[in-house]
Tab-separated table of C-alpha atoms and ligand atoms in Angstrom:
chain	number	residue	atom	x	y	z
C	1	MET	CA	-35.310	-9.396	9.420
C	2	THR	CA	-32.560	-7.136	10.695
C	3	TYR	CA	-28.876	-7.973	10.963
C	4	LYS	CA	-29.365	-8.564	14.649
C	5	GLU	CA	-32.358	-10.859	14.198
C	6	LEU	CA	-30.588	-12.881	11.530
C	7	TYR	CA	-27.505	-13.211	13.685
C	8	GLU	CA	-29.525	-14.340	16.734
C	9	PHE	CA	-31.352	-16.881	14.584
C	10	GLY	CA	-28.105	-18.255	13.145
C	11	LYS	CA	-26.400	-18.410	16.518
C	12	ILE	CA	-29.205	-20.429	18.086
C	13	LYS	CA	-29.458	-22.841	15.146
C	14	LEU	CA	-25.725	-23.534	15.149
C	15	ALA	CA	-25.557	-23.878	18.929
C	16	GLU	CA	-28.443	-26.383	18.785
C	17	ALA	CA	-26.491	-28.345	16.185
C	18	GLY	CA	-23.546	-28.538	18.593
C	19	ILE	CA	-21.228	-26.274	16.618
C	20	ALA	CA	-18.457	-25.215	18.989
C	21	GLU	CA	-18.055	-21.676	17.669
C	22	ALA	CA	-21.730	-21.074	16.926
C	23	ALA	CA	-21.649	-17.305	17.461
C	24	LEU	CA	-18.519	-16.785	15.397
C	25	ASP	CA	-19.716	-18.923	12.512
C	26	ALA	CA	-23.171	-17.286	12.522
C	27	ARG	CA	-21.499	-13.901	12.254
C	28	LEU	CA	-19.027	-14.904	9.562
C	29	LEU	CA	-21.795	-16.385	7.411
C	30	LEU	CA	-23.848	-13.228	7.819
C	31	GLU	CA	-20.883	-11.088	6.826
C	32	TYR	CA	-20.300	-13.345	3.849
C	33	ILE	CA	-23.878	-13.074	2.607
C	34	CYS	CA	-24.249	-9.350	3.170
C	35	HIS	CA	-20.741	-8.564	1.857
C	36	THR	CA	-19.992	-6.678	4.991
C	37	ASP	CA	-17.851	-6.709	8.119
C	38	ARG	CA	-18.200	-6.946	11.853
C	39	ASN	CA	-18.290	-3.167	12.321
C	40	GLU	CA	-21.276	-2.711	10.065
C	41	LEU	CA	-23.147	-5.510	11.848
C	42	ILE	CA	-22.627	-3.750	15.169
C	43	VAL	CA	-23.224	-0.179	14.058
C	44	HIS	CA	-26.255	-0.988	11.876
C	45	ALA	CA	-27.664	-3.905	13.873
C	46	GLU	CA	-31.244	-2.706	13.287
C	47	ARG	CA	-30.877	-2.377	9.519
C	48	GLU	CA	-33.386	-4.525	7.591
C	49	ARG	CA	-32.004	-7.069	5.142
C	50	SER	CA	-33.745	-8.280	1.998
C	51	ASP	CA	-35.816	-11.473	1.840
C	52	MET	CA	-33.262	-12.886	-0.574
C	53	GLU	CA	-30.460	-12.393	1.907
C	54	GLU	CA	-32.556	-13.910	4.665
C	55	GLN	CA	-33.331	-16.997	2.590
C	56	PHE	CA	-29.741	-17.388	1.542
C	57	TYR	CA	-28.601	-17.044	5.145
C	58	ARG	CA	-31.045	-19.721	6.276
C	59	VAL	CA	-29.709	-22.114	3.626
C	60	LEU	CA	-26.107	-21.562	4.671
C	61	ILE	CA	-26.921	-21.902	8.362
C	62	GLU	CA	-28.569	-25.251	7.564
C	63	LYS	CA	-25.437	-26.339	5.714
C	64	ARG	CA	-23.193	-25.370	8.576
C	65	ALA	CA	-25.539	-27.078	11.057
C	66	SER	CA	-25.053	-30.265	9.022
C	67	ARG	CA	-21.319	-29.980	9.844
C	68	ILE	CA	-20.067	-28.774	6.500
C	69	PRO	CA	-16.978	-26.705	7.409
C	70	LEU	CA	-17.496	-22.958	7.312
C	71	GLN	CA	-14.633	-22.629	4.824
C	72	HIS	CA	-16.277	-25.045	2.394
C	73	ILE	CA	-19.360	-22.843	2.451
C	74	THR	CA	-17.539	-19.564	1.928
C	75	GLY	CA	-14.836	-21.174	-0.252
C	76	GLU	CA	-12.003	-19.391	1.472
C	77	GLN	CA	-9.735	-19.259	4.493
C	78	GLU	CA	-7.364	-16.572	5.670
C	79	PHE	CA	-3.791	-17.727	6.371
C	80	MET	CA	-0.746	-15.544	7.099
C	81	GLY	CA	-2.892	-12.512	6.276
C	82	LEU	CA	-3.657	-13.855	2.781
C	83	CYS	CA	-6.939	-15.164	1.410
C	84	PHE	CA	-6.810	-18.747	0.117
C	85	LYS	CA	-9.411	-20.505	-1.955
C	86	VAL	CA	-10.299	-23.881	-0.465
C	87	ASN	CA	-12.541	-26.787	-1.359
C	88	GLN	CA	-12.968	-30.439	-0.394
C	89	HIS	CA	-9.799	-31.446	-2.254
C	90	THR	CA	-7.307	-29.837	0.132
C	91	LEU	CA	-6.893	-29.451	3.846
C	92	ILE	CA	-8.274	-26.139	5.090
C	93	PRO	CA	-5.260	-24.009	6.127
C	94	ARG	CA	-4.884	-24.110	9.949
C	95	GLN	CA	-3.652	-21.322	12.154
C	96	ASP	CA	-1.257	-23.838	13.781
C	97	THR	CA	0.542	-24.089	10.459
C	98	GLU	CA	1.447	-20.386	10.585
C	99	ILE	CA	4.143	-21.373	13.105
C	100	LEU	CA	5.779	-23.499	10.421
C	101	VAL	CA	5.737	-20.541	8.033
C	102	GLU	CA	7.128	-18.197	10.706
C	103	GLU	CA	10.000	-20.555	11.492
C	104	ALA	CA	10.692	-21.043	7.794
C	105	LEU	CA	10.731	-17.257	7.218
C	106	HIS	CA	13.371	-16.853	9.963
C	107	ARG	CA	15.642	-19.149	7.956
C	108	LEU	CA	14.779	-17.945	4.472
C	109	GLY	CA	17.052	-15.629	2.515
C	110	ASP	CA	16.534	-13.765	-0.748
C	111	GLY	CA	16.666	-15.875	-3.866
C	112	MET	CA	16.522	-19.246	-2.123
C	113	ARG	CA	14.997	-22.351	-3.690
C	114	ILE	CA	12.082	-23.696	-1.661
C	115	LEU	CA	10.303	-27.025	-1.977
C	116	ASP	CA	6.918	-27.553	-0.315
C	117	MET	CA	6.216	-31.272	-0.086
C	118	CYS	CA	2.504	-32.184	0.112
C	119	THR	CA	1.554	-28.618	-0.751
C	120	GLY	CA	-2.247	-29.017	-0.791
C	121	SER	CA	-3.824	-25.576	-1.169
C	122	GLY	CA	-0.305	-24.141	-1.541
C	123	CYS	CA	-0.789	-21.974	1.548
C	124	ILE	CA	2.671	-22.656	3.027
C	125	LEU	CA	4.661	-22.176	-0.169
C	126	LEU	CA	2.702	-19.139	-1.341
C	127	SER	CA	3.021	-17.427	2.052
C	128	LEU	CA	6.783	-17.987	1.958
C	129	LEU	CA	6.974	-16.516	-1.542
C	130	LYS	CA	4.778	-13.581	-0.551
C	131	TYR	CA	6.964	-12.621	2.400
C	132	SER	CA	10.382	-13.127	0.794
C	133	ASN	CA	12.240	-11.805	-2.243
C	134	GLU	CA	13.160	-13.542	-5.474
C	135	CYS	CA	12.738	-17.046	-4.091
C	136	GLU	CA	11.913	-19.939	-6.386
C	137	GLY	CA	9.012	-22.014	-5.111
C	138	ILE	CA	8.113	-25.550	-6.085
C	139	GLY	CA	5.146	-27.387	-4.588
C	140	ILE	CA	4.499	-31.107	-4.958
C	141	ASP	CA	1.315	-33.013	-4.249
C	142	ILE	CA	0.006	-36.413	-5.231
C	143	SER	CA	-3.463	-34.987	-5.814
C	144	GLU	CA	-4.166	-33.342	-9.135
C	145	LYS	CA	-7.311	-31.775	-7.680
C	146	ALA	CA	-5.351	-30.260	-4.811
C	147	LEU	CA	-2.848	-28.829	-7.282
C	148	ALA	CA	-5.650	-27.150	-9.202
C	149	VAL	CA	-6.511	-25.298	-5.985
C	150	ALA	CA	-2.858	-24.423	-5.376
C	151	ARG	CA	-2.474	-23.061	-8.904
C	152	GLU	CA	-5.600	-20.964	-8.541
C	153	ASN	CA	-4.278	-19.572	-5.268
C	154	ALA	CA	-0.959	-18.672	-6.888
C	155	GLU	CA	-2.803	-16.879	-9.637
C	156	ARG	CA	-5.093	-14.992	-7.278
C	157	LEU	CA	-2.155	-13.884	-5.145
C	158	GLN	CA	-0.108	-13.148	-8.258
C	159	LEU	CA	2.744	-15.311	-7.069
C	160	ASP	CA	4.997	-17.301	-9.293
C	161	ALA	CA	5.222	-20.924	-8.153
C	162	VAL	CA	5.583	-24.250	-9.936
C	163	PHE	CA	3.316	-27.096	-8.910
C	164	LEU	CA	4.206	-30.685	-9.763
C	165	GLU	CA	2.089	-33.780	-9.405
C	166	GLY	CA	3.443	-37.028	-8.035
C	167	ASP	CA	4.488	-39.191	-5.119
C	168	LEU	CA	6.852	-37.194	-2.886
C	169	PHE	CA	10.147	-36.434	-4.674
C	170	SER	CA	9.468	-38.455	-7.832
C	171	PRO	CA	8.256	-35.549	-10.041
C	172	LEU	CA	11.575	-33.729	-9.511
C	173	GLU	CA	13.312	-36.299	-11.717
C	174	GLY	CA	12.097	-34.891	-14.986
C	175	PHE	CA	11.745	-31.314	-13.803
C	176	VAL	CA	13.839	-28.554	-15.355
C	177	SER	CA	13.710	-25.181	-13.629
C	178	GLU	CA	13.294	-22.137	-15.846
C	179	ARG	CA	15.365	-20.093	-13.449
C	180	THR	CA	18.421	-22.165	-12.674
C	181	THR	CA	20.331	-25.332	-13.527
C	182	ASP	CA	20.716	-25.871	-9.787
C	183	ARG	CA	18.760	-28.918	-8.672
C	184	LEU	CA	19.280	-28.605	-4.922
C	185	PHE	CA	17.019	-26.767	-2.484
C	186	ASP	CA	17.881	-24.339	0.307
C	187	MET	CA	14.725	-25.217	2.187
C	188	ILE	CA	12.182	-28.018	2.238
C	189	VAL	CA	8.941	-27.471	4.148
C	190	SER	CA	6.189	-29.993	4.628
C	191	ASN	CA	2.910	-30.486	6.422
C	192	PRO	CA	2.396	-34.105	5.438
C	193	PRO	CA	-0.549	-36.290	6.452
C	194	TYR	CA	0.245	-37.273	10.051
C	195	ILE	CA	-2.882	-38.498	11.792
C	196	GLU	CA	-2.784	-42.168	12.813
C	197	THR	CA	-5.283	-44.102	10.712
C	198	ALA	CA	-7.203	-45.350	13.744
C	199	VAL	CA	-7.623	-41.795	15.060
C	200	ILE	CA	-9.227	-40.419	11.914
C	201	GLU	CA	-12.677	-41.732	12.714
C	202	THR	CA	-12.573	-39.955	16.084
C	203	LEU	CA	-12.011	-36.505	14.526
C	204	MET	CA	-14.705	-33.809	14.375
C	205	PRO	CA	-17.296	-34.510	11.656
C	206	GLU	CA	-16.146	-31.378	9.814
C	207	VAL	CA	-12.687	-32.892	9.412
C	208	ARG	CA	-13.576	-36.591	9.236
C	209	ASP	CA	-16.369	-36.286	6.703
C	210	HIS	CA	-15.375	-33.247	4.658
C	211	GLU	CA	-11.615	-32.910	4.481
C	212	PRO	CA	-9.623	-35.267	2.243
C	213	ALA	CA	-8.537	-38.381	4.157
C	214	ALA	CA	-5.442	-38.603	1.973
C	215	ALA	CA	-4.278	-35.266	3.398
C	216	LEU	CA	-4.685	-36.482	6.980
C	217	ASP	CA	-3.793	-40.166	7.066
C	218	GLY	CA	-0.206	-40.791	8.193
C	219	ARG	CA	-0.801	-44.556	8.253
C	220	GLU	CA	-0.552	-46.829	11.273
C	221	ASP	CA	1.692	-44.737	13.537
C	222	GLY	CA	1.200	-41.420	11.729
C	223	LEU	CA	4.893	-41.241	10.825
C	224	TYR	CA	4.860	-42.867	7.387
C	225	PHE	CA	5.484	-39.671	5.416
C	226	TYR	CA	8.100	-38.296	7.830
C	227	ARG	CA	10.143	-41.493	7.379
C	228	ARG	CA	9.959	-41.321	3.607
C	229	ILE	CA	10.601	-37.580	3.349
C	230	ILE	CA	13.509	-37.651	5.837
C	231	ALA	CA	15.090	-40.556	3.926
C	232	GLN	CA	14.935	-38.807	0.571
C	233	ALA	CA	15.207	-35.103	1.425
C	234	PRO	CA	19.009	-34.955	1.884
C	235	LEU	CA	19.483	-35.964	-1.771
C	236	HIS	CA	17.692	-32.758	-2.745
C	237	MET	CA	19.217	-30.361	-0.215
C	238	ARG	CA	22.441	-28.406	-0.332
C	239	LYS	CA	24.740	-28.339	2.699
C	240	GLY	CA	23.250	-26.026	5.332
C	241	ALA	CA	19.742	-26.291	3.842
C	242	HIS	CA	16.769	-26.496	6.194
C	243	LEU	CA	14.070	-29.111	6.512
C	244	LEU	CA	10.958	-28.026	8.434
C	245	PHE	CA	7.923	-30.129	9.283
C	246	GLU	CA	4.593	-29.536	10.848
C	247	ILE	CA	3.995	-32.392	13.285
C	248	GLY	CA	1.184	-33.736	15.430
C	249	CYS	CA	1.681	-32.587	19.025
C	250	GLY	CA	2.725	-36.062	20.239
C	251	GLN	CA	5.223	-36.689	17.452
C	252	GLY	CA	8.035	-34.285	18.373
C	253	ASP	CA	10.463	-36.780	19.906
C	254	MET	CA	9.957	-39.368	17.189
C	255	VAL	CA	10.398	-36.940	14.288
C	256	MET	CA	13.452	-35.356	15.947
C	257	SER	CA	14.997	-38.835	16.371
C	258	LEU	CA	14.319	-39.662	12.739
C	259	MET	CA	16.058	-36.452	11.694
C	260	ARG	CA	19.072	-37.028	13.943
C	261	GLU	CA	19.382	-40.611	12.675
C	262	ALA	CA	19.466	-39.195	9.153
C	263	ASP	CA	22.391	-36.979	10.254
C	264	PHE	CA	20.562	-33.629	10.338
C	265	GLU	CA	22.059	-31.118	12.757
C	266	GLN	CA	20.536	-28.296	14.839
C	267	VAL	CA	17.401	-30.367	15.166
C	268	GLY	CA	14.820	-28.309	17.046
C	269	LEU	CA	11.218	-28.309	18.209
C	270	PHE	CA	8.807	-25.358	18.292
C	271	GLN	CA	5.361	-24.838	19.817
C	272	ASP	CA	2.190	-23.398	18.316
C	273	TYR	CA	0.076	-20.584	19.816
C	274	ALA	CA	-1.665	-23.154	22.013
C	275	GLY	CA	1.693	-24.216	23.473
C	276	LEU	CA	1.643	-27.598	21.712
C	277	ASN	CA	4.637	-29.056	19.902
C	278	ARG	CA	4.017	-28.229	16.249
C	279	VAL	CA	7.210	-27.803	14.226
C	280	VAL	CA	10.414	-29.812	13.927
C	281	CYS	CA	13.317	-28.437	11.961
C	282	GLY	CA	16.831	-29.477	11.140
C	283	THR	CA	19.765	-28.502	8.955
C	284	LYS	CA	21.669	-30.631	6.492
C	285	ARG	CA	25.210	-31.148	7.696
A	1	LIG	N1	-3.560	-30.543	11.921
A	1	LIG	C1	-4.481	-31.269	11.101
A	1	LIG	C2	-5.651	-31.743	11.950
A	1	LIG	O1	-5.536	-31.843	13.132
A	1	LIG	C3	-3.832	-32.458	10.427
A	1	LIG	C4	-2.836	-32.017	9.422
A	1	LIG	C5	-2.081	-33.136	8.816
A	1	LIG	O2	-2.357	-34.328	8.894
A	1	LIG	N2	-1.086	-32.728	8.158
A	1	LIG	O3	-6.723	-31.959	11.441
């Protein structure tokens, strides 16, 4: 079969399976298998592919049709222009989260100490380190398997970050930085689990069945981790340091109130590319 025939086949199969972005996913899987890009598929649409490639493509299309996320099939996701390894142990980096990174970069200066709470794949922390100078980056996650992904991403991107395992701030207790005796941070960023427990079963099968529930579940009202992080963060921040959260689009007012109650100043709310409330930030007084 030719590129074009394979693509048409994949598109129809995925559309039949109810995949929202059937055409896009069919193309990305074809590019992945043939180690090529969109241009080549267009310019050489009539080029014959090998039987091996065809078989492989059919297998991957079947997988995707069964609602396995595209990124779990290819093992990677682009975020902030960088390629991140992903698997079932971390949340797949979302484009919405780039807004958090952009807002953090506006506030980040050279040499600052950054903490990424609930780091997952490490995509937030590693992007901040990539696009800044001489910053020290520490990522914490409760999942050892997620941290293995984060460490692999740091290595692939050749970025120097420290990843610690534990429940929120607890692993900082015994931690000694190799770079400084300073224990306070200039910035804390976090995309914690924030979906209300009852909502999780209503999510797309790709998310509900294949992404780690522990990375999504913000307990009864979705705010469990914001409360805990906002209560403890000030102990780890210097005066004027920034705390930035990704939030669910309906959580802006609540998270801003929590931050004001904890005496943060310049508390602000920012929207994602879809115009939805997505980031809350504040500064330690
Ligand atoms: N934005 C993610 C989703 O909608 C959830 C991320 C999170 O809980 N931190 O699937």
